[in-house]
XYZ file of C-alpha atoms in Angstrom:
688
model
C 112.321 157.914 57.061
C 113.235 154.198 57.380
C 109.657 153.393 58.318
C 108.385 155.353 55.332
C 110.697 153.502 52.936
C 109.640 150.175 54.405
C 105.993 151.139 53.968
C 106.616 152.086 50.345
C 108.234 148.712 49.704
C 105.306 146.915 51.290
C 102.892 148.962 49.160
C 104.912 148.390 45.985
C 102.825 145.299 45.324
C 99.775 147.503 44.844
C 101.176 150.724 43.399
C 101.548 150.908 39.594
C 105.054 151.865 38.551
C 106.668 150.317 41.624
C 105.750 146.685 41.126
C 103.148 144.532 39.507
C 100.521 143.106 41.818
C 101.518 139.665 42.990
C 101.390 137.490 46.057
C 104.428 137.455 48.297
C 106.675 134.436 47.793
C 107.858 134.720 51.360
C 108.986 137.112 54.070
C 112.110 138.267 55.802
C 112.235 136.641 59.238
C 115.676 137.948 60.216
C 117.862 140.799 59.012
C 121.080 141.613 60.845
C 123.464 144.309 59.696
C 123.262 145.797 56.210
C 120.489 143.909 54.369
C 118.591 145.427 51.436
C 115.924 144.446 48.915
C 116.078 145.477 45.245
C 112.772 145.598 43.390
C 111.983 147.372 40.125
C 115.231 149.378 40.291
C 114.399 150.560 43.828
C 116.628 149.511 46.759
C 115.388 149.767 50.352
C 116.532 148.372 53.712
C 115.075 144.974 54.603
C 113.161 144.615 57.863
C 111.674 141.602 59.589
C 108.244 140.968 58.077
C 108.958 142.544 54.699
C 107.506 140.547 51.778
C 109.738 138.857 49.191
C 108.452 138.648 45.614
C 109.558 137.017 42.377
C 112.347 139.067 40.897
C 113.562 140.505 44.200
C 117.284 140.640 44.935
C 118.522 140.399 48.539
C 121.891 141.961 49.366
C 123.665 141.143 52.619
C 126.627 143.335 53.465
C 129.853 142.572 55.289
C 129.023 141.127 58.705
C 125.317 140.880 57.932
C 123.035 137.860 57.912
C 119.470 137.312 56.784
C 116.870 134.597 56.838
C 113.876 134.143 54.544
C 110.853 131.936 54.953
C 108.801 131.096 51.869
C 105.138 130.188 51.703
C 105.973 126.529 51.026
C 107.800 126.501 54.409
C 111.307 126.474 52.939
C 113.999 128.420 54.776
C 116.981 130.238 53.267
C 119.714 131.652 55.512
C 122.132 134.069 53.819
C 125.680 134.662 55.000
C 127.737 137.871 54.893
C 128.626 139.505 51.571
C 125.890 137.645 49.708
C 123.682 138.576 46.776
C 120.627 136.376 46.215
C 117.715 136.578 43.765
C 114.292 134.964 43.758
C 114.042 134.646 39.979
C 110.659 132.861 39.912
C 108.248 131.490 42.499
C 104.858 129.792 42.019
C 103.216 127.886 44.877
C 100.024 129.299 46.383
C 96.977 128.395 44.325
C 99.079 126.500 41.779
C 98.676 122.825 40.898
C 101.392 120.610 42.370
C 102.803 119.799 38.940
C 103.166 123.519 38.163
C 104.760 124.546 41.456
C 108.265 125.879 40.916
C 110.983 128.029 42.383
C 114.071 129.363 40.621
C 116.674 131.137 42.752
C 120.124 132.504 42.000
C 123.079 132.897 44.344
C 125.004 135.639 42.574
C 127.750 135.688 45.200
C 128.339 134.721 48.822
C 126.792 131.779 50.632
C 123.561 130.303 51.882
C 122.179 127.331 53.744
C 118.691 126.085 52.967
C 116.186 123.431 53.886
C 113.660 123.066 51.103
C 109.901 123.108 51.624
C 106.878 121.612 49.909
C 107.954 122.461 46.355
C 111.155 120.492 46.805
C 109.241 117.571 48.286
C 106.227 117.432 45.961
C 107.650 118.698 42.667
C 111.410 118.508 43.034
C 111.876 118.994 39.285
C 110.419 122.465 39.785
C 113.192 123.490 42.180
C 116.378 125.074 40.848
C 119.149 127.153 42.348
C 121.756 128.595 40.010
C 125.090 130.318 40.427
C 127.360 131.909 37.844
C 129.028 128.510 37.507
C 126.486 125.745 38.047
C 122.918 124.655 38.715
C 121.757 122.722 41.775
C 118.752 120.448 41.544
C 117.325 118.636 44.547
C 115.277 115.690 45.727
C 113.736 117.041 48.956
C 116.881 118.195 50.673
C 118.993 120.604 52.655
C 122.315 121.915 51.451
C 124.983 124.571 51.864
C 126.390 126.449 48.875
C 129.012 129.145 48.428
C 129.913 131.129 45.296
C 133.370 132.710 44.888
C 134.435 132.322 48.505
C 137.606 132.162 50.584
C 138.605 129.393 52.991
C 139.657 130.153 56.550
C 143.194 129.497 55.330
C 142.926 132.437 52.940
C 142.592 130.424 49.692
C 140.212 131.993 47.186
C 137.954 129.421 45.497
C 136.348 130.776 42.321
C 133.216 128.883 41.372
C 130.585 126.944 43.285
C 131.101 124.772 46.380
C 128.146 122.722 47.608
C 127.486 120.147 50.343
C 124.289 118.170 50.960
C 123.285 117.617 54.563
C 120.107 115.664 53.808
C 118.216 114.279 50.854
C 119.933 114.213 47.482
C 120.558 116.403 44.491
C 122.678 117.054 41.456
C 125.296 119.686 40.617
C 125.257 120.558 36.912
C 127.450 122.638 34.615
C 127.487 122.951 30.838
C 130.094 120.172 30.792
C 128.283 117.567 32.866
C 126.299 116.713 35.974
C 127.209 115.049 39.254
C 124.623 113.282 41.478
C 125.077 113.834 45.227
C 123.530 112.411 48.400
C 123.564 113.490 52.038
C 127.100 113.785 53.375
C 128.645 114.398 49.959
C 130.123 117.628 48.617
C 131.299 118.886 45.232
C 132.957 121.783 43.466
C 132.384 123.439 40.058
C 135.147 125.861 39.192
C 133.658 127.071 35.910
C 130.539 126.562 33.813
C 132.642 125.021 31.034
C 134.181 122.383 33.301
C 132.490 119.276 34.730
C 131.806 119.351 38.496
C 134.065 117.200 40.688
C 133.297 115.371 43.915
C 135.304 116.557 46.934
C 136.355 114.709 50.044
C 134.797 117.287 52.362
C 133.173 120.688 52.237
C 135.736 123.262 53.380
C 134.759 125.772 56.003
C 134.478 128.962 54.000
C 134.700 132.644 54.650
C 132.697 134.863 52.271
C 134.736 136.963 49.881
C 134.468 140.603 50.973
C 137.154 142.276 48.903
C 139.297 141.722 45.859
C 142.216 140.721 48.098
C 141.193 137.970 50.537
C 141.986 138.748 54.159
C 143.856 136.162 56.205
C 142.494 137.438 59.512
C 140.754 134.695 61.497
C 137.128 135.513 62.277
C 135.278 134.519 65.423
C 131.788 133.124 65.696
C 129.897 136.112 66.969
C 126.564 135.991 65.214
C 124.999 139.299 64.277
C 128.416 140.945 63.859
C 130.851 141.230 60.995
C 132.913 138.290 62.211
C 130.574 135.513 61.080
C 132.521 133.263 58.744
C 131.850 129.642 57.909
C 128.910 128.322 55.963
C 127.840 125.829 58.580
C 124.390 127.239 59.233
C 121.746 126.274 61.755
C 118.346 126.416 60.071
C 115.101 125.584 61.789
C 113.217 123.800 59.032
C 109.659 124.931 58.638
C 109.688 127.442 61.490
C 110.995 130.876 62.295
C 112.294 129.908 65.723
C 115.762 130.714 66.956
C 118.364 128.112 66.074
C 120.911 127.857 68.857
C 123.052 125.248 70.519
C 124.915 123.073 68.019
C 124.706 122.712 64.285
C 126.025 119.887 62.112
C 128.322 120.773 59.268
C 128.078 119.067 55.908
C 130.773 116.623 56.989
C 129.107 115.679 60.235
C 131.284 117.846 62.517
C 129.389 119.902 65.075
C 130.093 123.521 65.888
C 128.905 125.933 68.518
C 126.305 128.334 67.113
C 125.609 131.701 68.639
C 122.094 133.001 68.346
C 121.602 135.879 65.973
C 120.715 139.423 66.955
C 117.004 138.784 66.596
C 115.136 135.991 68.263
C 113.989 134.261 65.088
C 117.215 134.153 63.102
C 119.390 131.255 62.059
C 123.063 131.923 62.724
C 126.001 131.671 60.326
C 128.773 130.218 62.489
C 132.411 129.160 62.410
C 132.956 125.434 62.775
C 135.633 124.394 65.239
C 136.825 121.604 62.950
C 140.055 122.239 61.030
C 139.836 123.518 57.498
C 139.712 120.704 54.956
C 140.796 120.744 51.339
C 139.313 119.585 48.091
C 140.413 116.352 46.524
C 142.764 117.206 43.702
C 142.897 115.819 40.190
C 144.823 116.519 37.029
C 144.166 120.004 35.682
C 141.819 119.905 32.684
C 143.202 120.981 29.342
C 140.537 123.665 29.034
C 140.063 126.362 31.631
C 138.391 129.738 31.790
C 139.681 131.873 34.607
C 138.525 135.089 36.234
C 139.171 137.015 39.401
C 136.519 137.270 42.133
C 133.506 139.502 41.797
C 133.244 142.032 44.630
C 130.716 144.491 45.977
C 131.661 147.686 44.131
C 129.860 148.032 40.805
C 130.907 150.125 37.844
C 128.185 152.175 36.157
C 126.091 151.215 34.344
C 124.900 148.833 37.053
C 122.444 147.014 34.791
C 122.114 146.007 31.172
C 124.782 145.795 28.496
C 127.515 148.202 27.425
C 129.494 147.807 24.189
C 133.067 148.800 23.416
C 134.291 148.774 19.813
C 137.062 149.637 17.397
C 136.545 149.196 13.651
C 138.256 150.226 10.427
C 141.911 150.713 9.466
C 144.353 149.836 12.261
C 148.066 149.757 12.932
C 148.971 147.440 15.817
C 152.182 145.495 16.014
C 151.751 141.764 16.630
C 154.066 139.872 18.954
C 154.614 136.496 17.332
C 156.662 133.336 16.988
C 158.223 132.653 14.564
C 158.976 136.072 13.053
C 158.918 138.347 11.236
C 155.815 139.665 12.954
C 153.026 141.367 10.974
C 150.799 144.265 11.984
C 147.022 144.444 12.280
C 145.918 146.680 9.399
C 142.126 146.342 9.515
C 139.560 144.956 11.912
C 136.352 145.004 13.894
C 136.951 144.444 17.616
C 134.031 144.344 20.046
C 133.521 143.760 23.771
C 130.060 143.452 25.282
C 129.605 143.478 29.066
C 126.344 142.691 30.796
C 126.604 144.298 34.221
C 123.523 142.510 35.545
C 124.814 138.962 35.166
C 128.474 140.017 35.177
C 129.375 138.243 31.945
C 131.364 139.493 28.971
C 131.553 138.595 25.286
C 134.374 139.497 22.917
C 134.858 139.212 19.161
C 137.956 139.998 17.129
C 137.748 140.103 13.335
C 141.034 141.381 11.919
C 143.361 141.314 8.931
C 147.161 141.192 9.132
C 149.720 142.839 6.866
C 150.763 139.366 5.655
C 147.221 138.694 4.364
C 145.963 136.600 7.270
C 142.343 137.097 8.306
C 140.994 135.861 11.658
C 137.414 135.587 12.931
C 137.612 134.638 16.606
C 135.320 135.076 19.600
C 134.479 133.706 23.026
C 132.500 130.554 22.095
C 128.850 131.472 22.282
C 127.825 128.233 24.030
C 129.532 129.516 27.219
C 127.106 132.461 27.498
C 130.033 134.782 28.100
C 133.083 134.888 30.356
C 132.840 135.861 34.055
C 133.936 139.398 34.884
C 135.587 140.926 37.916
C 134.486 144.395 39.008
C 136.866 146.114 41.395
C 136.298 149.795 42.058
C 136.010 151.486 38.678
C 137.654 148.708 36.688
C 136.196 145.652 34.974
C 138.322 142.719 33.829
C 137.669 139.350 32.200
C 139.856 136.668 30.690
C 139.504 133.253 29.134
C 141.573 130.661 27.279
C 139.707 128.351 24.909
C 140.777 125.229 23.016
C 139.244 124.376 19.652
C 139.004 120.718 20.704
C 136.634 121.642 23.528
C 134.105 123.346 21.240
C 133.234 121.044 18.319
C 129.847 122.751 17.921
C 131.314 126.281 18.037
C 134.339 125.856 15.748
C 133.398 129.062 13.942
C 134.767 130.983 16.919
C 138.300 129.905 15.884
C 138.238 130.588 12.112
C 141.106 131.914 9.983
C 141.771 132.110 6.250
C 145.298 130.666 6.013
C 146.248 129.089 9.342
C 146.054 125.421 8.405
C 149.404 123.643 7.844
C 148.785 123.929 4.085
C 148.025 127.654 4.310
C 144.329 127.181 3.565
C 141.250 128.155 5.617
C 141.189 126.451 9.003
C 141.035 127.073 12.730
C 143.389 128.220 15.451
C 144.116 125.568 18.067
C 143.837 127.850 21.049
C 142.423 131.306 21.645
C 142.865 133.666 24.590
C 140.727 136.781 24.932
C 140.938 139.231 27.821
C 139.745 142.749 28.442
C 140.047 145.646 30.846
C 137.388 148.356 31.026
C 137.400 151.646 32.905
C 134.615 154.132 32.250
C 134.155 154.584 28.493
C 137.576 153.131 27.607
C 138.586 149.495 27.186
C 141.433 147.346 25.944
C 141.108 143.983 24.235
C 144.002 141.521 24.187
C 144.036 138.673 21.663
C 146.397 135.668 21.684
C 146.374 132.827 19.144
C 148.086 129.469 18.663
C 147.855 127.977 15.151
C 148.165 124.347 13.947
C 151.453 125.083 12.170
C 153.108 125.882 15.503
C 152.840 129.638 15.223
C 151.547 132.045 17.839
C 150.744 135.725 18.023
C 149.178 138.360 20.232
C 148.244 142.036 20.265
C 146.345 144.544 22.412
C 144.090 147.305 21.078
C 142.159 150.230 22.657
C 138.347 150.347 22.339
C 135.796 153.021 23.218
C 132.202 152.692 24.388
C 129.683 152.858 21.523
C 125.952 152.426 21.128
C 124.753 149.960 18.461
C 123.628 151.668 15.230
C 120.343 149.776 15.121
C 118.238 147.274 17.004
C 118.237 144.592 14.305
C 118.988 140.903 14.700
C 119.000 138.452 11.797
C 119.638 134.858 10.776
C 120.494 133.762 7.250
C 121.307 130.688 5.178
C 124.726 131.395 3.621
C 125.640 129.191 0.619
C 129.148 127.808 0.173
C 130.935 128.167 -3.150
C 131.732 124.449 -3.347
C 128.173 123.403 -2.475
C 126.243 123.242 0.746
C 125.327 125.998 3.162
C 125.716 127.191 6.740
C 123.227 128.750 9.126
C 124.367 132.051 10.667
C 123.091 134.710 13.060
C 124.132 138.313 13.609
C 122.920 141.493 15.293
C 123.490 145.223 15.706
C 126.596 146.130 13.660
C 126.348 142.914 11.652
C 122.726 143.103 10.476
C 120.869 145.716 8.407
C 117.210 145.739 7.400
C 114.942 148.238 5.668
C 111.883 149.804 7.267
C 109.751 146.770 6.348
C 112.125 144.336 8.008
C 113.705 143.034 4.791
C 117.282 141.923 5.393
C 119.576 143.940 3.132
C 123.053 143.212 4.520
C 124.427 140.541 6.826
C 127.772 140.206 8.586
C 130.578 142.591 9.477
C 132.377 144.655 6.847
C 135.493 142.538 7.432
C 134.589 138.947 8.130
C 134.468 135.407 6.858
C 130.684 135.233 6.460
C 128.876 138.070 4.736
C 125.841 138.554 2.542
C 124.335 141.440 0.592
C 120.977 141.310 -1.171
C 122.416 143.287 -4.087
C 120.148 142.940 -7.103
C 118.358 139.798 -5.914
C 114.592 139.946 -5.509
C 113.973 140.510 -1.784
C 110.571 139.082 -0.835
C 108.769 139.082 2.527
C 106.950 135.769 3.036
C 105.511 136.279 6.538
C 105.727 138.200 9.788
C 104.763 138.089 13.471
C 104.675 141.653 14.893
C 103.692 140.337 18.337
C 106.833 138.184 18.467
C 109.519 140.868 18.529
C 108.607 142.179 15.043
C 109.767 139.003 13.319
C 109.835 139.182 9.515
C 110.928 136.308 7.260
C 111.521 136.032 3.552
C 114.017 135.123 0.837
C 116.541 136.513 -1.596
C 115.798 135.072 -5.064
C 118.620 135.351 -7.570
C 118.232 136.069 -11.242
C 120.433 134.941 -14.099
C 122.803 137.927 -14.354
C 125.317 139.482 -11.955
C 123.101 142.556 -11.628
C 120.195 140.441 -10.344
C 122.009 138.360 -7.747
C 123.077 138.581 -4.128
C 126.764 138.480 -3.167
C 128.230 136.232 -0.454
C 131.494 135.569 1.348
C 131.322 132.038 2.718
C 133.038 130.351 5.665
C 135.966 129.429 3.379
C 136.600 133.124 2.638
C 135.334 132.827 -0.953
C 133.399 135.816 -2.315
C 130.956 134.881 -5.073
C 127.421 135.139 -6.440
C 125.175 132.067 -6.140
C 123.671 130.035 -8.955
C 120.883 131.154 -11.263
C 117.407 131.266 -9.699
C 118.698 130.042 -6.321
C 117.114 131.176 -3.039
C 118.494 132.155 0.368
C 115.976 132.315 3.254
C 116.415 134.996 5.943
C 114.654 136.188 9.102
C 114.941 139.468 11.049
C 113.564 140.860 14.314
C 114.084 143.384 17.080
C 117.164 142.417 19.063
C 116.394 141.566 22.687
C 118.005 143.637 25.440
C 119.028 141.866 28.637
C 116.669 138.969 29.345
C 116.308 138.501 33.126
C 116.376 135.140 34.845
C 112.909 135.923 36.206
C 111.519 134.964 32.779
C 112.261 131.375 33.764
C 111.848 128.607 31.180
C 110.120 129.746 27.984
C 108.482 127.518 25.384
C 108.028 128.697 21.807
C 105.673 127.553 19.063
C 106.218 127.799 15.337
C 104.923 131.056 13.791
C 106.053 130.552 10.191
C 108.905 129.429 7.986
C 110.652 129.713 4.636
C 112.440 126.665 3.233
C 114.372 126.070 0.066
C 112.451 124.264 -2.733
C 111.045 120.764 -2.240
C 111.298 120.978 1.580
C 108.554 121.178 4.244
C 108.972 121.977 7.954
C 106.774 119.369 9.636
C 107.342 120.457 13.237
C 109.678 122.551 15.369
C 110.006 123.318 19.077
C 112.259 125.748 20.898
C 112.741 125.974 24.668
C 114.880 128.581 26.424
C 116.063 128.561 30.023
C 116.699 132.172 31.035
C 118.100 131.151 34.421
C 120.862 128.987 32.957
C 120.937 130.874 29.628
C 120.634 127.706 27.552
C 118.262 126.569 24.821
C 117.189 123.409 23.040
C 115.902 123.150 19.473
C 114.155 120.253 17.713
C 113.101 120.254 14.058
C 111.578 117.738 11.635
C 111.809 118.474 7.895
C 110.754 116.509 4.819
C 112.410 116.904 1.431
C 111.694 115.304 -1.925
C 114.930 115.745 -3.872
C 114.121 113.229 -6.575
C 111.560 110.641 -7.704
C 113.392 108.114 -5.515
C 111.388 109.183 -2.471
C 111.116 111.574 0.449
C 113.854 112.175 2.992
C 112.808 113.063 6.534
C 115.403 114.848 8.676
C 115.200 115.019 12.456
C 117.544 117.611 13.990
C 118.171 118.500 17.625
C 120.629 120.832 19.294
C 121.352 122.525 22.602
C 123.662 125.426 23.351
C 124.099 128.599 25.340
C 123.274 132.054 24.069
C 124.981 135.403 24.305
C 124.316 137.461 27.462
C 124.964 140.662 25.497
C 123.073 140.109 22.216
C 120.905 137.078 23.049
C 121.824 135.343 19.811
C 123.073 131.774 19.343
C 124.919 129.688 16.771
C 126.040 126.060 16.895
C 126.177 122.731 15.136
C 123.324 120.313 15.721
C 124.081 117.700 18.360
C 122.110 115.110 16.403
C 120.890 114.786 12.803
C 119.168 111.655 11.498
C 117.604 110.903 8.136
C 114.973 108.341 7.134
C 114.163 107.521 3.515
C 116.480 107.150 0.502
C 118.728 109.780 2.151
C 122.305 109.347 0.930
C 122.079 105.675 -0.061
C 123.464 104.737 3.331
C 126.782 106.522 2.767
C 128.066 108.953 5.399
C 126.477 110.558 8.449
C 124.204 113.610 8.211
C 125.110 116.805 10.049
C 124.047 120.420 10.166
C 124.042 123.755 11.950
C 121.662 126.402 13.236
C 121.859 130.035 14.251
C 119.362 132.487 15.616
C 118.320 135.160 18.066
C 115.676 136.053 20.623
C 113.423 138.944 19.623
C 111.536 141.528 21.650
C 112.183 143.025 25.103
C 111.083 139.843 26.910
C 111.913 137.246 24.262
C 108.422 137.326 22.811
C 109.825 135.630 19.726
C 112.850 133.920 18.223
C 114.270 133.593 14.732
C 116.235 130.525 13.601
C 118.114 129.581 10.435
C 118.993 125.896 9.952
C 120.612 123.523 7.477
C 121.226 119.779 7.507
C 122.235 116.981 5.178
C 125.152 114.893 3.913
C 128.584 116.224 3.078
C 129.269 119.333 1.004
C 125.893 119.229 -0.718
C 123.994 119.679 2.560
C 121.399 122.352 2.101
C 122.520 123.399 -1.375
C 119.420 125.172 -2.727
C 117.211 122.608 -1.039
C 118.039 119.840 -3.529
C 120.410 116.910 -3.542
C 121.121 115.659 -0.044
C 120.130 118.538 2.224
C 117.489 120.896 3.591
C 117.750 124.543 4.621
C 115.435 127.249 5.840
C 114.442 129.756 8.497
C 111.708 129.556 11.098
C 109.979 132.150 13.258
C 108.848 131.237 16.787
C 106.583 132.965 19.284
C 105.797 132.342 22.940
C-alpha cells in the first residue's frame, strides 16, 4: 500500500485532478520518522527520491528529520515537529533575472545552505515565517519558529542565525541586516526585529506545554533537539563528524538513519540567552501553535453575533452600561493560522464603538490545541497612524465628541461552531471597559466585496472597503448598500441614479460606477460618515463605487502579483493618469501608487502623486489605510498645509484575478469633496 501511495504521488504531476503538470523543484534525499507531503489536498508519506513541487507542504513529526535537495543545488534540512512549504520555485529553463524561490517555515526549524538562485539572483530568494521574512545574499542560516530552548523557555516568533554570507530579517515594523556569525529575533510581525548576542540552542515545540526533559543527540530518533545542523552543501552525502553552530561552537553530530541525510544535533555548548531590551509599548501575544488542527483544516470560518444584545460591561469609572446592539465578528483562516475580529456595538449610555484588529497586521496569530482555537492581541492607537479607523468611537474624546480609543484588546476562543469574543477598551478620558459575548459559526450571506468614496458632512471624503455582511449589490453588480447596519460608515444608494461605468468580468467580476444625486431627498443617497453624522449629500454630487467577487483564501503560492489598470471612475474635473498595484501573497502585503490630475479652477491643474503600503485581511482579503505619502504639484493649496489621503479596497476572484480600490487625497477637510476645491477622489479597477 505504501508503495502504491508513493507511486500515486509521483504520478500526480501527470494525472489531471491530482496536480498540474510541472517540473519538480527538488527531491527528498532523506526522510526519517514521520514525514509526509501535502499536495492538492492529498497527504502521503514521503520517501527518499520523491519529487517536491511548488505548493507542496512537508510535515515532519516528533522525532523525525528530513532533507531536501533542490535543482539549484540548495539543501534544506528540517528538524522535528516542523511544517515547511515550497510556495513558489522557478529555476530550470528560466532566465537568471527571473529565477526565484519562496518558502515558508510554518513551524519548527530548519537549516539551509542556498544554491544558485541565492547566489545569482538573491533578490529572488525569500523565506517567510508567521512573524518575519528572511532575505539572503548567498548564504547559509538556521531558523526556528515558535520553539523552546533546552532550558524549557518557549520563544514565540522567529529566531535566526547566519553561518555564512549575509541577509536581512524583516517584519512589518522594520528590517535588520545580518552577516555571518550574527543572530536575531522577531517576536511578532508588528514589532521590529532585534539583534541577539547568540543564537540559543533550541528544542522544537512539540506540545502546548513545553517539556523540560533533556534530549540526547541520537539522530533518526525522537530525541533530536537543537537546530545546529550539519548540511553538505550541494551534495546528498552523509554529514557526520562535527558541525559548527551559528556562534562558532562545535558539536558532535550523529549520522542520520539513512546514508545521505544531514543530522539535527544537540550542541554541547551551554544554552545562551537573548540580549534583553526595554519591552516595547505595543505587543501582540499568542500561545504556541501545535500539531493538532481543528476542522476545518483549510480556508476561513466566520463566527458572528448581530442585532439586539444585553451584555453587562465591566468598567471604570462606573456606573457601567450594557451593550444593547451590535455586530460582532471573528474570522479565522485555518491555513495560515491567523484571525481577524471586529466589534461594532452600541451602549445603553449612547456610546457607539467601531473597533477591529488593525488590518495592516494581516490578522492575529492563533493557537490551536486539541479542539480549541484561541487568539489575543493588545493594540495601541499610537502604533497605527494609518489604521486609526480601527479605534473609532462616537463620544470617547475628552470633550465627548467623536474620537478614538487609546488602546484596544481583542481576544477569542473557538470550539467547534461556538466562539466567544472579549473586548477591552481604554479611552482618552481615562475610562476603561470590557465585555465578553458568545458567537456562533455563520456563512456569509453573499460573495460581494466593495469599495466606496464616502463623503463627510463637513466637507471632504474617505475611502472605504467592505465585504460579505457589509456590502450588497444587485445582479448586475451595482452597489446598493455599503457598511454594517450599526456602524460609523454606511451608505445606501436610495433614490440616487445608480450608473455602471465599466466592468472587467475576467478580473473577479469587477464592476464600477457612481451614485449621482438629484436635487430632492427622494433622489439622493444617504450616508453616515466617520464622524457619525447621517445626512444626504449635496445636489448633483457623485460618489464613485466598485464591486467584485470576494476572494477566498489566497495561497502564498501565488507569489508576488502585479496588477494593471482596467478602468476608473473619478469625481468631476479629475483624471487618473497612472496607477500600479503590487501584492505579495507570501507576506500578505501590498503597495499602491497613483497619479491623478485635477483642474479645480482656472488657476491651473493640480497633479497628485499618492503611494501607500499595508497588509490585507487573511479572512476577507480586503485592505484599508491612509496613504504613506501624498504630494501635489501645481497651484495646489497655495502652499498652505500638507496633502493627505486614504485608500481602501479588496482582491477579487478565486486567485486574485482583480482588485478594486477607492481613493481620496487633498488638503484639509475639503479633500476629495465632489472632486472640486483642493482634492481628488475616485475608484479604480485592476487586473493581473
